[in-house]
Coordinates of C-alpha atoms in Angstrom, one line a residue:
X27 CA -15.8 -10.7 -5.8
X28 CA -16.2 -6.6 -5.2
X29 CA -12.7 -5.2 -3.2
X30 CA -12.8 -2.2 -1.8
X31 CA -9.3 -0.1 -0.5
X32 CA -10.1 0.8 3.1
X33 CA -7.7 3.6 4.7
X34 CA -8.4 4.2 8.4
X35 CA -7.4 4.8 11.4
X36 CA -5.9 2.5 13.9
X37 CA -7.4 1.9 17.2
X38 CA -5.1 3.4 20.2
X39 CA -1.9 1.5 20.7
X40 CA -1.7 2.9 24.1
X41 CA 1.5 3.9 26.2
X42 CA 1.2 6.5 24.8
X43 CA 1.6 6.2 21.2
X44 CA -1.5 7.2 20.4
X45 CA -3.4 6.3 16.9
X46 CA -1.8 6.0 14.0
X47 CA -3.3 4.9 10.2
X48 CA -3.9 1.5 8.8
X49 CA -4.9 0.8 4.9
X50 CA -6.2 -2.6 3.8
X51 CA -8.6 -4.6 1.4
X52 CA -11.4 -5.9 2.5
X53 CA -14.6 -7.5 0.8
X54 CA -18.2 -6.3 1.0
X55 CA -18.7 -7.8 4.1
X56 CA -15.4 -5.6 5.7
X57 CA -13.3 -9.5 5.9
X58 CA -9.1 -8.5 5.3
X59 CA -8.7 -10.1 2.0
X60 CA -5.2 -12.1 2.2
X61 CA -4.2 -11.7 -1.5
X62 CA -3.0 -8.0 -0.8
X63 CA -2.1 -8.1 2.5
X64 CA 1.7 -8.0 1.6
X65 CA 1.0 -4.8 -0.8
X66 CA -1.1 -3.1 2.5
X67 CA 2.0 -4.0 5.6
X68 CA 4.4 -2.9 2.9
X69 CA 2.5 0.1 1.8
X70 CA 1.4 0.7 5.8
X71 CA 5.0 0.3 6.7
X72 CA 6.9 1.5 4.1
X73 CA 4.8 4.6 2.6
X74 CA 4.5 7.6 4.0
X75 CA 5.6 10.3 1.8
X76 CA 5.2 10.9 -2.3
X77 CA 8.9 9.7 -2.5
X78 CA 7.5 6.6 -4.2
X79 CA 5.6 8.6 -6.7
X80 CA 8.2 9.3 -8.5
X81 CA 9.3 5.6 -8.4
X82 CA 6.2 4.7 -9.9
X83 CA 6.6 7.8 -12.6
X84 CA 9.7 6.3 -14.0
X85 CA 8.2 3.0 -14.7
X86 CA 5.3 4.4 -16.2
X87 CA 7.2 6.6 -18.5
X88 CA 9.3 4.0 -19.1
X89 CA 12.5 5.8 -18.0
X90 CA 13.1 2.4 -15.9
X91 CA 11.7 -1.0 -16.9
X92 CA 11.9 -2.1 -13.2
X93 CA 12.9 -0.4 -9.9
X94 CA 13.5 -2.4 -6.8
X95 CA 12.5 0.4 -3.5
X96 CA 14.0 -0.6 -0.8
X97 CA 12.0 1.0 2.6
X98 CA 12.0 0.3 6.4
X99 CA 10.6 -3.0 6.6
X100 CA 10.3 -4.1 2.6
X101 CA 11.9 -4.3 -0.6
X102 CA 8.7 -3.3 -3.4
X103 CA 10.2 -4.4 -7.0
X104 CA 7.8 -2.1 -9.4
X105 CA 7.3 -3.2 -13.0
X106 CA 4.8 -2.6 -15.8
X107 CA 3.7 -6.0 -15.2
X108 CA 3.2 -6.3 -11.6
X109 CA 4.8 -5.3 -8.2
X110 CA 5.9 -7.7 -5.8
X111 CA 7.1 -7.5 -2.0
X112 CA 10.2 -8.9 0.0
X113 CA 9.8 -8.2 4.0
X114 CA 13.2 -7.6 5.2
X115 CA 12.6 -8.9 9.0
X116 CA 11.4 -12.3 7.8
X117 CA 7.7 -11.1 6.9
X118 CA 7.9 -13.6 3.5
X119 CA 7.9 -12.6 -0.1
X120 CA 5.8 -12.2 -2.9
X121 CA 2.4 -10.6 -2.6
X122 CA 2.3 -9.7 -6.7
X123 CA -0.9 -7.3 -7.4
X124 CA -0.8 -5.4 -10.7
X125 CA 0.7 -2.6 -11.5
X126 CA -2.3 0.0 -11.9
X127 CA -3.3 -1.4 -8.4
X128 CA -0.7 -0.5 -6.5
X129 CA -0.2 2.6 -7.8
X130 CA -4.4 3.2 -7.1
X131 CA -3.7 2.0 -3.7
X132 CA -0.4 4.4 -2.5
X133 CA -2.1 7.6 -4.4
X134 CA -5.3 6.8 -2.5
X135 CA -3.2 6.3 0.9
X136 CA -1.0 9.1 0.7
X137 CA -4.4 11.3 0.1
X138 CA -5.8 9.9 3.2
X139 CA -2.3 10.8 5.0
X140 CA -2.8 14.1 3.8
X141 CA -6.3 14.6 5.2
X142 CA -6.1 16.1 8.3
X143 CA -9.6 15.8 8.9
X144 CA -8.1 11.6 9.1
X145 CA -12.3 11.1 7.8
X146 CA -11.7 6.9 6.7
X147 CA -11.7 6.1 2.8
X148 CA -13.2 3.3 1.6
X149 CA -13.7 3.1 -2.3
X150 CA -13.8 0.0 -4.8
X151 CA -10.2 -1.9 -5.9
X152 CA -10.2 -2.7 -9.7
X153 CA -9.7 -6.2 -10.5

C-alpha cells in the first residue's frame, strides 16, 4: 500500500482561534491511515520546534541507545529500533513506526512549520 506524509493546514477552529497545522498519513485515496495516527497527535501535539532533533541526533550517533521525550500531551521513547508513543491524558499507548520514519516525518513537519507561505506537503512515507 503507497503512504504518503500529508502536512496541512487545519480548517478554522473558530472563536477566534484561527487555523492552525495538522500532519497525518493518508493512502492514495487521501483515507487517515490508523497505524500512525499515534506518531501524527503526538508529533501534531508535541512538535513544534527542532528541540527533538537533537533527541533524534543522539540516538543516531549513538550517544544514547534510547531517550524517552516527554512533551505536552505524550511521552515518544526513541530507539534505533523503533519509536513508540504514551499519551499522557489517557490517549493510549503504543503507536510503534520505525525509526527512519519518524524521524522522515518530524524533519518534513518542522519544514512545513517553517514555511510561511503554510503551501500543504504531501510526499510518499517509506515502508
Amino acid at each position: 500500500m503507497e503512504l504518503f506524509l500529508h502536512c496541512h493546514e487545519r480548517v478554522d477552529q473558530g472563536a477566534g482561534k484561527g487555523l492552525s497545522r495538522l500532519i497525518d498519513v493518508v493512502d492514495r485515496s487521501g483515507n487517515p491511515v490508523e497505524t500512525f495516527e499515534m506518531m501524527c497527535a503526538a508529533i501534531d501535539s508535541d512538535v513544534r520546534s527542532s528541540v527533538i532533533l537533537d533527541w533524534i541526533r543522539k540516538v543516531e550517533s549513538g550517544e544514547e541507545e534510547y531517550v524517552e521525550v516527554d512533551g505536552n500531551g505524550w511521552v515518544i521513547t526513541l530507539s534505533r529500533n523503533d519509536v513508540s508513543f504514551e499519551g499522557l491524558y489517557g490517549q493510549g499507548e503504543g503507536g510503534n513506526v520505525s525509526f527512519e520514519q519518524f524521524c522522515f516525518a518530524v524533519k518534513t513537519f518542522l519544514l512545513f512549520l517553517a514555511n510561511s507561505s503554510s503551501d500543504p506537503i504531501k510526499v510518499p512515507l517509506m515502508d
